């Protein structure tokens, strides 16, 4: 139960932080914010906004799966 809560809360925080980073991050290359985000993902992986957003979604899914099946 504690692990499910941890994963779910951590996932929500990561998702929110990823959305914030995708809107505010700047990159070396790219004209639009979308291309800047993709460049950051390729260069920095998890440290980019898209990486944090996707990791947050995975954490929420893991938390729900632990609640349902664990």
mmCIF file of C-alpha atoms in Angstrom:
data_model
loop_
_atom_site.group_PDB
_atom_site.id
_atom_site.type_symbol
_atom_site.label_atom_id
_atom_site.label_comp_id
_atom_site.label_asym_id
_atom_site.label_seq_id
_atom_site.Cartn_x
_atom_site.Cartn_y
_atom_site.Cartn_z
ATOM 1 C CA UNK A 1 0.000 0.000 0.000
ATOM 2 C CA UNK A 2 2.824 2.386 0.877
ATOM 3 C CA UNK A 3 4.706 1.549 -2.325
ATOM 4 C CA UNK A 4 1.601 2.210 -4.415
ATOM 5 C CA UNK A 5 1.091 5.579 -2.739
ATOM 6 C CA UNK A 6 4.749 6.471 -3.213
ATOM 7 C CA UNK A 7 4.765 5.560 -6.907
ATOM 8 C CA UNK A 8 1.489 7.368 -7.563
ATOM 9 C CA UNK A 9 2.470 10.583 -5.759
ATOM 10 C CA UNK A 10 5.977 10.553 -7.232
ATOM 11 C CA UNK A 11 4.478 9.968 -10.686
ATOM 12 C CA UNK A 12 2.097 12.903 -10.329
ATOM 13 C CA UNK A 13 4.955 15.171 -9.229
ATOM 14 C CA UNK A 14 7.172 13.999 -12.105
ATOM 15 C CA UNK A 15 4.360 14.492 -14.610
ATOM 16 C CA UNK A 16 3.644 18.020 -13.391
ATOM 17 C CA UNK A 17 7.352 18.906 -13.341
ATOM 18 C CA UNK A 18 7.762 17.475 -16.855
ATOM 19 C CA UNK A 19 4.901 19.622 -18.163
ATOM 20 C CA UNK A 20 6.473 22.693 -16.549
ATOM 21 C CA UNK A 21 9.904 21.857 -18.026
ATOM 22 C CA UNK A 22 8.435 21.266 -21.503
ATOM 23 C CA UNK A 23 6.894 24.746 -21.439
ATOM 24 C CA UNK A 24 9.893 26.635 -20.065
ATOM 25 C CA UNK A 25 13.108 24.873 -21.146
ATOM 26 C CA UNK A 26 15.345 26.352 -23.790
ATOM 27 C CA UNK A 27 17.685 24.398 -26.032
ATOM 28 C CA UNK A 28 20.697 25.004 -28.244
ATOM 29 C CA UNK A 29 18.770 24.163 -31.433
ATOM 30 C CA UNK A 30 15.177 24.280 -32.547
ATOM 31 C CA UNK A 31 12.760 26.934 -33.656
ATOM 32 C CA UNK A 32 9.590 25.747 -31.970
ATOM 33 C CA UNK A 33 9.179 24.591 -28.382
ATOM 34 C CA UNK A 34 8.344 21.091 -29.660
ATOM 35 C CA UNK A 35 11.623 20.753 -31.551
ATOM 36 C CA UNK A 36 13.519 22.152 -28.551
ATOM 37 C CA UNK A 37 11.893 19.536 -26.316
ATOM 38 C CA UNK A 38 12.783 16.729 -28.709
ATOM 39 C CA UNK A 39 16.382 17.962 -28.924
ATOM 40 C CA UNK A 40 16.587 18.088 -25.108
ATOM 41 C CA UNK A 41 15.184 14.548 -24.909
ATOM 42 C CA UNK A 42 17.835 13.245 -27.311
ATOM 43 C CA UNK A 43 20.620 15.137 -25.541
ATOM 44 C CA UNK A 44 19.668 14.887 -21.849
ATOM 45 C CA UNK A 45 17.231 11.901 -21.729
ATOM 46 C CA UNK A 46 15.627 11.867 -18.267
ATOM 47 C CA UNK A 47 16.671 15.415 -17.435
ATOM 48 C CA UNK A 48 14.447 16.760 -20.201
ATOM 49 C CA UNK A 49 10.810 17.696 -19.733
ATOM 50 C CA UNK A 50 9.552 14.932 -22.020
ATOM 51 C CA UNK A 51 11.632 12.344 -20.154
ATOM 52 C CA UNK A 52 10.262 13.446 -16.801
ATOM 53 C CA UNK A 53 6.719 13.533 -18.164
ATOM 54 C CA UNK A 54 6.969 9.984 -19.549
ATOM 55 C CA UNK A 55 8.617 8.690 -16.368
ATOM 56 C CA UNK A 56 5.825 10.248 -14.322
ATOM 57 C CA UNK A 57 3.198 8.471 -16.389
ATOM 58 C CA UNK A 58 5.048 5.163 -15.958
ATOM 59 C CA UNK A 59 5.243 5.695 -12.183
ATOM 60 C CA UNK A 60 1.507 6.379 -11.975
ATOM 61 C CA UNK A 61 0.800 3.220 -13.998
ATOM 62 C CA UNK A 62 3.066 1.190 -11.698
ATOM 63 C CA UNK A 63 1.352 2.630 -8.623
ATOM 64 C CA UNK A 64 -2.109 1.758 -9.947
ATOM 65 C CA UNK A 65 -0.914 -1.725 -10.948
ATOM 66 C CA UNK A 66 0.427 -2.310 -7.423
ATOM 67 C CA UNK A 67 -2.930 -1.265 -5.969
ATOM 68 C CA UNK A 68 -4.887 -3.512 -8.314
ATOM 69 C CA UNK A 69 -2.677 -6.586 -8.498
ATOM 70 C CA UNK A 70 -0.418 -6.409 -5.454
#
